[in-house]
Structures are given as structure tokens and as C-alpha cells.
PDB file of C-alpha atoms in Angstrom:
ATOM      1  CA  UNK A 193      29.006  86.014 114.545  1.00  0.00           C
ATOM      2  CA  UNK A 194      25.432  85.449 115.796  1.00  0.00           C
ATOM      3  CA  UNK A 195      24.328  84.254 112.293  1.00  0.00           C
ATOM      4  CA  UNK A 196      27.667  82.024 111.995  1.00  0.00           C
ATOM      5  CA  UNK A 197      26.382  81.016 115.269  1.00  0.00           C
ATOM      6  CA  UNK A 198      22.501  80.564 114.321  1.00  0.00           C
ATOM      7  CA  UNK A 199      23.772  78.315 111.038  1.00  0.00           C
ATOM      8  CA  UNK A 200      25.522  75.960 113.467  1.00  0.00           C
ATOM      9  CA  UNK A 201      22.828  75.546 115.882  1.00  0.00           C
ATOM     10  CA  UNK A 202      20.967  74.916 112.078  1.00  0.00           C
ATOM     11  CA  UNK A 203      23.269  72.209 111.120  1.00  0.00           C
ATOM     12  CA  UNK A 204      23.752  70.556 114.556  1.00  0.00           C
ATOM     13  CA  UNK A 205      20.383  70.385 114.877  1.00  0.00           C
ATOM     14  CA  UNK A 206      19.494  68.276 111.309  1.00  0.00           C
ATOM     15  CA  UNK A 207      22.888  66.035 112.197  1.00  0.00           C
ATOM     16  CA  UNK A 208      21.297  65.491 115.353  1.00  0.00           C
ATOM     17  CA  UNK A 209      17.896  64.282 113.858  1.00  0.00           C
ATOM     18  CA  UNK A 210      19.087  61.405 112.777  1.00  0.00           C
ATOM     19  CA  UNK A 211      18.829  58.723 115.450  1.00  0.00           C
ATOM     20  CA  UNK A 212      22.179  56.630 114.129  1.00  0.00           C
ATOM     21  CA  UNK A 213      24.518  59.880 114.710  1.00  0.00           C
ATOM     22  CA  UNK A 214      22.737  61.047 117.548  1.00  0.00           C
ATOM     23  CA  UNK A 215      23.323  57.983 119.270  1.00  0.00           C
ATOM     24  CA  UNK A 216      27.055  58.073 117.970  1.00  0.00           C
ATOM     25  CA  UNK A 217      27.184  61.651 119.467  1.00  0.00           C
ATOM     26  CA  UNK A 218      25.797  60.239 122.762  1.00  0.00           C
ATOM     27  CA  UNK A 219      28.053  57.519 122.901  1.00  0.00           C
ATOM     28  CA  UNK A 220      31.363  59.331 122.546  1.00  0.00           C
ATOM     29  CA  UNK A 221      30.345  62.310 125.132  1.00  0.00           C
ATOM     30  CA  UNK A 222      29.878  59.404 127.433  1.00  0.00           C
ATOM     31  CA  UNK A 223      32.996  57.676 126.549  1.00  0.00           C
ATOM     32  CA  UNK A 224      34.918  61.434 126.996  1.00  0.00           C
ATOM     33  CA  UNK A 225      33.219  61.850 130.152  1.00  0.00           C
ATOM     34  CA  UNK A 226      34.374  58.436 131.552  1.00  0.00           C
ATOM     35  CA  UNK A 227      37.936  59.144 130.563  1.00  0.00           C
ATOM     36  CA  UNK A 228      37.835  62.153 132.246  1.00  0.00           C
ATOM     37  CA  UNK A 229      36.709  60.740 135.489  1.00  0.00           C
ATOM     38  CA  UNK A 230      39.424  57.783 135.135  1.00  0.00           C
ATOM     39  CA  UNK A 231      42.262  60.471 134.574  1.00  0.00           C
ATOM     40  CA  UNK A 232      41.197  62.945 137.386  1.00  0.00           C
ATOM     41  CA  UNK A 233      40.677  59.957 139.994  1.00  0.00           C
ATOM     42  CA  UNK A 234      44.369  59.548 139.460  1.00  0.00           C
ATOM     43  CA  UNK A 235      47.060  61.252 141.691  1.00  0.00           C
ATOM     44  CA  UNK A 236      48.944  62.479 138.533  1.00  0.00           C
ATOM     45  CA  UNK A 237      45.792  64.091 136.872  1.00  0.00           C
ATOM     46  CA  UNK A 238      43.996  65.043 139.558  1.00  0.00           C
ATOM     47  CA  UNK A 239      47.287  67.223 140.510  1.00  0.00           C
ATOM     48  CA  UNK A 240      47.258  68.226 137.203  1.00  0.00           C
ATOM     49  CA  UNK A 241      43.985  69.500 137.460  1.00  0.00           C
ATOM     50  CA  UNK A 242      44.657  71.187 140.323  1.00  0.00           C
ATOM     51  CA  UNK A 243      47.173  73.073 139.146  1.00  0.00           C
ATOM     52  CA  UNK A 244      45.326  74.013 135.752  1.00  0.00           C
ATOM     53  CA  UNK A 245      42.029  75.288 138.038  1.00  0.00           C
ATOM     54  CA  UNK A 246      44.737  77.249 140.428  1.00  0.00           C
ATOM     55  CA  UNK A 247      43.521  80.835 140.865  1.00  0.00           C
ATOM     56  CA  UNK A 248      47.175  81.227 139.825  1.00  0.00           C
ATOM     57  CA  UNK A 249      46.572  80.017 136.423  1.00  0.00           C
ATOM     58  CA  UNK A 250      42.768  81.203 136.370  1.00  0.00           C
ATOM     59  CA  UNK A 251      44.209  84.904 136.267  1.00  0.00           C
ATOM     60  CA  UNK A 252      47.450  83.919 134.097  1.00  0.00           C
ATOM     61  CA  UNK A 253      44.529  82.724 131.519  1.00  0.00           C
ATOM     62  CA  UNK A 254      43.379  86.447 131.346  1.00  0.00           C
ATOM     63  CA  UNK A 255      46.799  88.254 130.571  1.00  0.00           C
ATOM     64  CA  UNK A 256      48.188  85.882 127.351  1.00  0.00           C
ATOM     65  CA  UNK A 257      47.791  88.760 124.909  1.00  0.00           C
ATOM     66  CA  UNK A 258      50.214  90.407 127.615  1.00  0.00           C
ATOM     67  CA  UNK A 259      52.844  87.989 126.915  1.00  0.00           C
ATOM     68  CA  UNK A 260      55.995  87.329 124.346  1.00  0.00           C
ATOM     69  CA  UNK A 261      56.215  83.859 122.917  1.00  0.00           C
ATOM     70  CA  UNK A 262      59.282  83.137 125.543  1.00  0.00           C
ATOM     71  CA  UNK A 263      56.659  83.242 127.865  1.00  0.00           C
ATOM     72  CA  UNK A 264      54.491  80.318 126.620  1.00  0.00           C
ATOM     73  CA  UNK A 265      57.661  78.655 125.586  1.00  0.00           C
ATOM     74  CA  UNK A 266      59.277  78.972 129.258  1.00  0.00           C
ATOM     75  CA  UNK A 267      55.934  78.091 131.501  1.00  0.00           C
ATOM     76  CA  UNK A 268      53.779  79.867 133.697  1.00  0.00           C
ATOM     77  CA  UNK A 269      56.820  79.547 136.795  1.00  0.00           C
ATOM     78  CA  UNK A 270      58.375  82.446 135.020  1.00  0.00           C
ATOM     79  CA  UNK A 271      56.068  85.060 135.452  1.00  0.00           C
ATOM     80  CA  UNK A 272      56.671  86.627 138.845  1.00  0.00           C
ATOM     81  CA  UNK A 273      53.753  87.789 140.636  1.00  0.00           C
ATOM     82  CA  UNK A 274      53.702  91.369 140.333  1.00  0.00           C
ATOM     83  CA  UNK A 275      52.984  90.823 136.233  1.00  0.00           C
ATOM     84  CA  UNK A 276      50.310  88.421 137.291  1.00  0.00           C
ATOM     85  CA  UNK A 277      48.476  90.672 138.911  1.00  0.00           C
ATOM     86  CA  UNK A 278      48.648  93.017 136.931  1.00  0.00           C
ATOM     87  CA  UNK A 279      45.317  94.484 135.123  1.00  0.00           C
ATOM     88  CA  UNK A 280      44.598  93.069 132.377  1.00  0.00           C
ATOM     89  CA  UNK A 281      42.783  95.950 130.812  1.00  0.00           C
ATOM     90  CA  UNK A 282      46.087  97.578 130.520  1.00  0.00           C
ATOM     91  CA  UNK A 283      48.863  98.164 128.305  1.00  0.00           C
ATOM     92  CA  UNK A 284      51.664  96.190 129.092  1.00  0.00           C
ATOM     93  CA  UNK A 285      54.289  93.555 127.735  1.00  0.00           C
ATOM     94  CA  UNK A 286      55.935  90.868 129.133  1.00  0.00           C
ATOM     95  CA  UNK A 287      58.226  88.946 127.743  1.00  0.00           C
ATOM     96  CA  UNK A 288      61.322  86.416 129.573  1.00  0.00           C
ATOM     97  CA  UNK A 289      64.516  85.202 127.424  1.00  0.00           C
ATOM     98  CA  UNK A 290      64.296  82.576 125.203  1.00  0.00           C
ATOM     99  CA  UNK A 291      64.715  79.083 127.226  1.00  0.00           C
ATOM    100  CA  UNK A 292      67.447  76.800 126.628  1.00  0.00           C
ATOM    101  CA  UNK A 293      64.234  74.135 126.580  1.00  0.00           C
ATOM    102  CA  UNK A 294      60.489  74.044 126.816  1.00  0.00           C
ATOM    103  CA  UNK A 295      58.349  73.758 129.330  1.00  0.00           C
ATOM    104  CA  UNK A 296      55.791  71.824 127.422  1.00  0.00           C
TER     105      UNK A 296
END
């Protein structure tokens, strides 16, 4: 991984040598970065946000290989909170019924 890794940094670096993609590069992390602040000054994103930052979801994030696909297809609302705090160094298994629809 570390020479996968050291080849990228490689390649990055001669794309980035060129002024005209450099510049391109620069450009649309700005542009991302402004959309980013537009969508998170809004009530609906920033609540978003809010929710995806939750210490809830923070320690949900650590347990997927824990879970059945029911669980990603019925939301993070179905796992009670006993499995979510469970350790994730563990081995466990998780899993909900299919839903009659999606969460996502």
C-alpha cells in the first residue's frame, strides 16, 4: 500500500506541475468548498450535518462490518442502543428484517 501510495503522491505531484491544471485543481476545491458552506448555512443541511456528525452516528460508523444488508437498507433508527454500543472489536451480527421500503 505505501508504494501504491508513494506512486500517487508521484503522479499528483507531475499533474500538479503544470500551472493550467493546477489552477483547474484550485479552482474546483474552491468551488466545492463554497458549496459546502452554502448547503450547511441552510436549516435543512446544517440539520443534516448535525445528524451525520452525531456521536450517535460517529460510533454507528465503527460497527458496519457488524451489520446485515437490512440494516443499511432500513436506516440507522433501527439499531437499538444496546447493539450500538456494543464493542466493536467483537464478534457479533446484527441484522433487522427486510423493510417494506428504504430509508435512503
Amino acid at each position: 500500500i505505501q508504494k501504491n501510495l508513494h506512486m500517487m503522491d508521484g503522479a499528483l505531484a507531475k499533474l500538479m506541475a503544470d500551472p493550467e491544471i493546477a489552477g483547474a485543481h484550485t479552482a474546483a476545491v474552491q468551488a466545492h468548498r463554497n458549496k459546502i458552506a452554502a448547503l450547511r448555512a441552510t436549516p435543512a443541511y446544517a440539520a443534516f450535518y448535525e445528524r451525520l456528525t452525531s456521536d450517535n452516528l460517529q460510533r454507528l460508523s465503527r460497527l458496519h462490518g457488524h451489520f446485515g444488508a437490512n440494516v443499511f437498507l432500513s436506516g440507522p433508527d433501527a439499531i437499538p442502543d444496546e447493539v450500538a454500543r456494543k464493542d466493536p472489536s467483537d464478534d457479533w451480527f446484527f441484522t433487522v428484517d427486510l423493510p417494506d421500503k428504504t430509508k435512503h
